Amino acid sequence: MKILIQTPEDSLSLENGVIKTVVNGSAHSFPIGELEEAIILTTDVGPFYDDMGLALRMKDGTAVFILSGHRDYEPFLFDQLGKSVEIDYEAIIQASSCTENRIFIIYKQQEV
């Protein structure tokens, strides 16, 4: 399943260890332990278009996408996700200055 957070009514949050999405009135929840990977995708279409986004891949195959221009992008990434799992801030800095089509892995669940 693919979940795209894009309209002002859509939301993405992480509260009490649960990633929550609401898209078109449909709510989905994923325990933080289900997060396998978080990546930042960059494109070469800026500055006129939103050229950076966050993708979350869950263990069940669900992918959640949010563009950097959405109001929930920064609070989710820095205030919520960054306080719940160890993310690679250096990769975020590199992605922020990238003007090419690239993928930056900022979190990968460790195998047990």
CSV table of N, CA and C in Angstrom, one decimal:
chain,number,residue,atom,x,y,z
A,1,MET,N,0.8,-1.2,0.0
A,1,MET,CA,0.0,0.0,0.0
A,1,MET,C,0.9,1.2,0.0
A,2,LYS,N,0.5,2.3,-0.7
A,2,LYS,CA,1.2,3.5,-0.8
A,2,LYS,C,0.3,4.6,-0.1
A,3,ILE,N,0.9,5.4,0.7
A,3,ILE,CA,0.2,6.5,1.4
A,3,ILE,C,0.9,7.8,1.1
A,4,LEU,N,0.2,8.7,0.4
A,4,LEU,CA,0.8,10.0,0.0
A,4,LEU,C,0.2,11.1,0.8
A,5,ILE,N,1.0,11.7,1.6
A,5,ILE,CA,0.5,12.9,2.4
A,5,ILE,C,0.7,14.1,1.6
A,6,GLN,N,-0.4,14.7,1.1
A,6,GLN,CA,-0.1,15.9,0.2
A,6,GLN,C,-1.1,17.0,0.4
A,7,THR,N,-2.3,16.8,0.7
A,7,THR,CA,-3.2,18.0,0.9
A,7,THR,C,-3.1,18.6,2.3
A,8,PRO,N,-3.6,19.8,2.5
A,8,PRO,CA,-3.5,20.4,3.9
A,8,PRO,C,-4.3,19.5,4.9
A,9,GLU,N,-5.3,18.8,4.4
A,9,GLU,CA,-6.1,18.0,5.3
A,9,GLU,C,-5.4,16.7,5.7
A,10,ASP,N,-4.5,16.2,4.9
A,10,ASP,CA,-3.7,15.0,5.2
A,10,ASP,C,-2.8,15.3,6.4
A,11,SER,N,-2.4,14.3,7.1
A,11,SER,CA,-1.5,14.5,8.2
A,11,SER,C,-0.6,13.3,8.4
A,12,LEU,N,0.6,13.6,9.0
A,12,LEU,CA,1.6,12.6,9.4
A,12,LEU,C,2.1,13.0,10.8
A,13,SER,N,2.1,12.0,11.7
A,13,SER,CA,2.6,12.3,13.1
A,13,SER,C,3.1,11.1,13.7
A,14,LEU,N,3.9,11.2,14.8
A,14,LEU,CA,4.4,10.1,15.6
A,14,LEU,C,4.1,10.5,17.0
A,15,GLU,N,3.2,9.7,17.6
A,15,GLU,CA,2.9,10.0,19.0
A,15,GLU,C,2.9,8.6,19.8
A,16,ASN,N,3.5,8.7,21.0
A,16,ASN,CA,3.5,7.5,21.8
A,16,ASN,C,4.0,6.2,21.1
A,17,GLY,N,5.0,6.4,20.3
A,17,GLY,CA,5.6,5.2,19.6
A,17,GLY,C,4.8,4.7,18.4
A,18,VAL,N,3.8,5.5,17.9
A,18,VAL,CA,3.0,5.1,16.8
A,18,VAL,C,3.0,6.1,15.7
A,19,ILE,N,3.3,5.7,14.5
A,19,ILE,CA,3.3,6.6,13.3
A,19,ILE,C,1.8,6.6,12.8
A,20,LYS,N,1.2,7.8,12.7
A,20,LYS,CA,-0.2,7.9,12.3
A,20,LYS,C,-0.3,8.8,11.1
A,21,THR,N,-1.1,8.3,10.1
A,21,THR,CA,-1.4,9.0,8.9
A,21,THR,C,-2.9,9.2,8.7
A,22,VAL,N,-3.3,10.3,8.2
A,22,VAL,CA,-4.7,10.5,7.8
A,22,VAL,C,-4.6,11.0,6.3
A,23,VAL,N,-5.2,10.3,5.4
A,23,VAL,CA,-5.3,10.7,4.0
A,23,VAL,C,-6.7,10.4,3.5
A,24,ASN,N,-7.3,11.5,3.0
A,24,ASN,CA,-8.7,11.4,2.5
A,24,ASN,C,-9.6,10.8,3.5
A,25,GLY,N,-9.4,11.2,4.8
A,25,GLY,CA,-10.3,10.7,5.9
A,25,GLY,C,-10.0,9.3,6.4
A,26,SER,N,-9.0,8.6,5.7
A,26,SER,CA,-8.7,7.3,6.2
A,26,SER,C,-7.4,7.3,7.1
A,27,ALA,N,-7.6,6.7,8.2
A,27,ALA,CA,-6.4,6.7,9.2
A,27,ALA,C,-5.7,5.4,9.2
A,28,HIS,N,-4.4,5.5,9.3
A,28,HIS,CA,-3.6,4.3,9.4
A,28,HIS,C,-2.6,4.5,10.5
A,29,SER,N,-2.2,3.4,11.2
A,29,SER,CA,-1.3,3.5,12.3
A,29,SER,C,-0.3,2.4,12.2
A,30,PHE,N,1.0,2.8,12.5
A,30,PHE,CA,2.1,1.8,12.5
A,30,PHE,C,3.0,2.0,13.7
A,31,PRO,N,3.1,0.9,14.5
A,31,PRO,CA,4.1,1.0,15.6
A,31,PRO,C,5.5,1.4,15.1
A,32,ILE,N,6.2,2.2,15.8
A,32,ILE,CA,7.5,2.6,15.3
A,32,ILE,C,8.4,1.4,15.1
A,33,GLY,N,8.2,0.3,15.7
A,33,GLY,CA,9.0,-0.9,15.5
A,33,GLY,C,8.8,-1.5,14.1
A,34,GLU,N,7.7,-1.1,13.4
A,34,GLU,CA,7.4,-1.6,12.1
A,34,GLU,C,8.2,-0.8,11.0
A,35,LEU,N,8.8,0.3,11.4
A,35,LEU,CA,9.6,1.1,10.4
A,35,LEU,C,10.9,0.4,10.1
A,36,GLU,N,11.0,0.1,8.8
A,36,GLU,CA,12.2,-0.6,8.4
A,36,GLU,C,13.3,0.4,7.9
A,37,GLU,N,12.8,1.4,7.2
A,37,GLU,CA,13.7,2.4,6.6
A,37,GLU,C,13.1,3.7,6.4
A,38,ALA,N,13.9,4.8,6.5
A,38,ALA,CA,13.4,6.1,6.2
A,38,ALA,C,14.4,6.7,5.3
A,39,ILE,N,14.0,7.3,4.2
A,39,ILE,CA,14.9,7.9,3.2
A,39,ILE,C,14.4,9.3,2.8
A,40,ILE,N,15.3,10.1,2.4
A,40,ILE,CA,15.0,11.4,1.8
A,40,ILE,C,15.3,11.3,0.3
A,41,LEU,N,14.3,11.6,-0.5
A,41,LEU,CA,14.5,11.6,-2.0
A,41,LEU,C,14.6,13.0,-2.4
A,42,THR,N,15.6,13.3,-3.3
A,42,THR,CA,15.8,14.6,-3.9
A,42,THR,C,15.6,14.5,-5.4
A,43,THR,N,15.2,15.6,-6.0
A,43,THR,CA,15.1,15.6,-7.5
A,43,THR,C,15.8,16.9,-8.0
A,44,ASP,N,15.8,17.0,-9.3
A,44,ASP,CA,16.4,18.1,-10.0
A,44,ASP,C,15.4,19.1,-10.5
A,45,VAL,N,14.2,19.1,-10.0
A,45,VAL,CA,13.1,20.0,-10.5
A,45,VAL,C,13.0,21.3,-9.8
A,46,GLY,N,13.8,21.6,-8.7
A,46,GLY,CA,13.6,22.8,-8.0
A,46,GLY,C,14.2,24.0,-8.8
A,47,PRO,N,14.0,25.2,-8.4
A,47,PRO,CA,13.4,25.6,-7.2
A,47,PRO,C,11.9,25.9,-7.3
A,48,PHE,N,11.3,25.7,-8.5
A,48,PHE,CA,9.9,26.0,-8.7
A,48,PHE,C,9.0,24.9,-8.2
A,49,TYR,N,9.5,23.7,-8.0
A,49,TYR,CA,8.7,22.6,-7.5
A,49,TYR,C,9.3,22.1,-6.2
A,50,ASP,N,8.5,21.5,-5.4
A,50,ASP,CA,9.0,20.8,-4.2
A,50,ASP,C,9.9,19.7,-4.6
A,51,ASP,N,11.2,19.8,-4.4
A,51,ASP,CA,12.1,18.8,-4.9
A,51,ASP,C,12.8,17.9,-3.9
A,52,MET,N,12.1,17.8,-2.7
A,52,MET,CA,12.7,16.9,-1.7
A,52,MET,C,11.5,16.3,-0.9
A,53,GLY,N,11.6,15.0,-0.5
A,53,GLY,CA,10.5,14.4,0.2
A,53,GLY,C,11.1,13.3,1.1
A,54,LEU,N,10.3,12.8,2.0
A,54,LEU,CA,10.6,11.8,3.0
A,54,LEU,C,9.7,10.5,2.6
A,55,ALA,N,10.4,9.4,2.6
A,55,ALA,CA,9.7,8.1,2.4
A,55,ALA,C,10.0,7.2,3.5
A,56,LEU,N,8.9,6.6,4.1
A,56,LEU,CA,9.0,5.6,5.1
A,56,LEU,C,8.6,4.3,4.6
A,57,ARG,N,9.4,3.2,4.8
A,57,ARG,CA,9.0,1.9,4.4
A,57,ARG,C,8.8,1.0,5.7
A,58,MET,N,7.6,0.5,5.7
A,58,MET,CA,7.2,-0.4,6.9
A,58,MET,C,7.4,-1.8,6.5
A,59,LYS,N,7.5,-2.7,7.6
A,59,LYS,CA,7.7,-4.1,7.4
A,59,LYS,C,6.7,-4.8,6.6
A,60,ASP,N,5.4,-4.3,6.6
A,60,ASP,CA,4.4,-4.9,5.8
A,60,ASP,C,4.4,-4.5,4.3
A,61,GLY,N,5.3,-3.7,3.9
A,61,GLY,CA,5.4,-3.2,2.6
A,61,GLY,C,4.8,-1.9,2.3
A,62,THR,N,4.1,-1.3,3.3
A,62,THR,CA,3.5,0.0,3.1
A,62,THR,C,4.6,1.1,3.0
A,63,ALA,N,4.4,2.0,2.1
A,63,ALA,CA,5.3,3.1,1.9
A,63,ALA,C,4.5,4.4,2.2
A,64,VAL,N,5.1,5.3,3.0
A,64,VAL,CA,4.4,6.6,3.3
A,64,VAL,C,5.3,7.6,2.7
A,65,PHE,N,4.8,8.6,2.0
A,65,PHE,CA,5.5,9.7,1.3
A,65,PHE,C,5.0,11.0,1.8
A,66,ILE,N,5.9,12.0,2.0
A,66,ILE,CA,5.5,13.3,2.3
A,66,ILE,C,6.5,14.3,1.7
A,67,LEU,N,6.1,15.3,1.0
A,67,LEU,CA,7.0,16.3,0.4
A,67,LEU,C,7.4,17.3,1.5
A,68,SER,N,8.6,17.9,1.3
A,68,SER,CA,9.1,18.8,2.3
A,68,SER,C,8.3,20.1,2.4
A,69,GLY,N,7.5,20.4,1.5
A,69,GLY,CA,6.6,21.6,1.6
A,69,GLY,C,5.4,21.4,2.5
A,70,HIS,N,5.1,20.2,2.8
A,70,HIS,CA,3.9,19.9,3.7
A,70,HIS,C,4.1,20.4,5.1
A,71,ARG,N,3.1,20.9,5.7
A,71,ARG,CA,3.3,21.5,7.1
A,71,ARG,C,3.8,20.4,8.1
A,72,ASP,N,3.5,19.1,7.9
A,72,ASP,CA,3.9,18.1,8.8
A,72,ASP,C,5.3,17.5,8.6
A,73,TYR,N,6.0,17.9,7.5
A,73,TYR,CA,7.3,17.4,7.1
A,73,TYR,C,8.3,17.6,8.2
A,74,GLU,N,8.6,18.9,8.5
A,74,GLU,CA,9.6,19.2,9.5
A,74,GLU,C,9.3,18.8,10.9
A,75,PRO,N,8.1,19.0,11.4
A,75,PRO,CA,7.8,18.6,12.8
A,75,PRO,C,7.9,17.0,12.9
A,76,PHE,N,7.4,16.3,11.8
A,76,PHE,CA,7.6,14.9,11.9
A,76,PHE,C,9.0,14.4,11.9
A,77,LEU,N,9.8,14.9,11.0
A,77,LEU,CA,11.2,14.5,10.8
A,77,LEU,C,12.0,14.9,12.0
A,78,PHE,N,12.0,16.1,12.4
A,78,PHE,CA,12.9,16.6,13.5
A,78,PHE,C,12.4,16.5,14.9
A,79,ASP,N,11.1,16.8,15.1
A,79,ASP,CA,10.6,16.8,16.5
A,79,ASP,C,10.1,15.4,16.9
A,80,GLN,N,9.6,14.6,16.0
A,80,GLN,CA,9.0,13.4,16.3
A,80,GLN,C,9.9,12.2,16.0
A,81,LEU,N,10.2,12.0,14.7
A,81,LEU,CA,11.0,10.8,14.3
A,81,LEU,C,12.4,10.9,14.9
A,82,GLY,N,13.0,12.1,14.8
A,82,GLY,CA,14.4,12.3,15.3
A,82,GLY,C,14.5,12.0,16.8
A,83,LYS,N,13.4,12.1,17.6
A,83,LYS,CA,13.5,11.8,19.0
A,83,LYS,C,13.1,10.4,19.3
A,84,SER,N,12.6,9.6,18.3
A,84,SER,CA,12.2,8.2,18.5
A,84,SER,C,13.2,7.2,18.0
A,85,VAL,N,13.9,7.5,16.9
A,85,VAL,CA,14.9,6.6,16.4
A,85,VAL,C,16.1,7.4,16.1
A,86,GLU,N,17.2,6.7,15.9
A,86,GLU,CA,18.5,7.4,15.6
A,86,GLU,C,18.6,7.7,14.1
A,87,ILE,N,18.4,8.9,13.7
A,87,ILE,CA,18.5,9.2,12.3
A,87,ILE,C,19.8,9.9,12.0
A,88,ASP,N,20.2,9.8,10.7
A,88,ASP,CA,21.5,10.3,10.2
A,88,ASP,C,21.3,11.8,9.8
A,89,TYR,N,21.7,12.7,10.7
A,89,TYR,CA,21.5,14.1,10.4
A,89,TYR,C,22.4,14.6,9.3
A,90,GLU,N,23.6,13.9,9.2
A,90,GLU,CA,24.5,14.3,8.1
A,90,GLU,C,23.9,14.0,6.7
A,91,ALA,N,23.2,12.9,6.6
A,91,ALA,CA,22.5,12.6,5.3
A,91,ALA,C,21.4,13.6,5.1
A,92,ILE,N,20.7,14.1,6.1
A,92,ILE,CA,19.7,15.1,5.9
A,92,ILE,C,20.3,16.4,5.4
A,93,ILE,N,21.5,16.8,6.0
A,93,ILE,CA,22.2,18.0,5.5
A,93,ILE,C,22.6,17.9,4.1
A,94,GLN,N,23.1,16.7,3.7
A,94,GLN,CA,23.5,16.5,2.3
A,94,GLN,C,22.3,16.5,1.4
A,95,ALA,N,21.2,16.0,1.8
A,95,ALA,CA,20.0,16.0,1.0
A,95,ALA,C,19.5,17.4,0.8
A,96,SER,N,19.6,18.2,1.8
A,96,SER,CA,19.1,19.6,1.8
A,96,SER,C,19.8,20.4,0.8
A,97,SER,N,21.0,20.1,0.5
A,97,SER,CA,21.8,20.9,-0.5
A,97,SER,C,22.0,20.2,-1.8
A,98,CYS,N,21.3,19.1,-2.0
A,98,CYS,CA,21.4,18.3,-3.3
A,98,CYS,C,20.5,18.9,-4.3
A,99,THR,N,20.9,19.0,-5.5
A,99,THR,CA,20.1,19.4,-6.7
A,99,THR,C,20.0,18.4,-7.7
A,100,GLU,N,20.2,17.1,-7.4
A,100,GLU,CA,20.2,16.0,-8.3
A,100,GLU,C,19.1,15.0,-7.8
A,101,ASN,N,18.8,14.0,-8.7
A,101,ASN,CA,18.0,12.9,-8.3
A,101,ASN,C,18.8,11.9,-7.5
A,102,ARG,N,18.5,11.9,-6.2
A,102,ARG,CA,19.3,11.0,-5.3
A,102,ARG,C,18.5,10.5,-4.2
A,103,ILE,N,19.0,9.5,-3.5
A,103,ILE,CA,18.3,8.9,-2.4
A,103,ILE,C,19.3,8.9,-1.2
A,104,PHE,N,18.8,9.4,-0.1
A,104,PHE,CA,19.7,9.5,1.1
A,104,PHE,C,19.0,8.7,2.2
A,105,ILE,N,19.6,7.6,2.7
A,105,ILE,CA,19.1,6.8,3.8
A,105,ILE,C,19.4,7.5,5.1
A,106,ILE,N,18.3,7.8,5.8
A,106,ILE,CA,18.5,8.5,7.1
A,106,ILE,C,18.2,7.6,8.3
A,107,TYR,N,17.6,6.4,8.0
A,107,TYR,CA,17.4,5.5,9.1
A,107,TYR,C,17.2,4.1,8.5
A,108,LYS,N,17.8,3.1,9.0
A,108,LYS,CA,17.6,1.7,8.6
A,108,LYS,C,17.5,0.9,9.9
A,109,GLN,N,16.5,0.1,10.1
A,109,GLN,CA,16.3,-0.7,11.2
A,109,GLN,C,17.4,-1.7,11.3
A,110,GLN,N,18.0,-1.9,12.4
A,110,GLN,CA,19.1,-2.8,12.6
A,110,GLN,C,18.5,-4.2,12.7
A,111,GLU,N,19.2,-5.2,12.0
A,111,GLU,CA,18.8,-6.6,12.1
A,111,GLU,C,19.2,-7.1,13.5
A,112,VAL,N,18.3,-8.0,14.0
A,112,VAL,CA,18.6,-8.5,15.3
A,112,VAL,C,19.3,-9.8,15.2
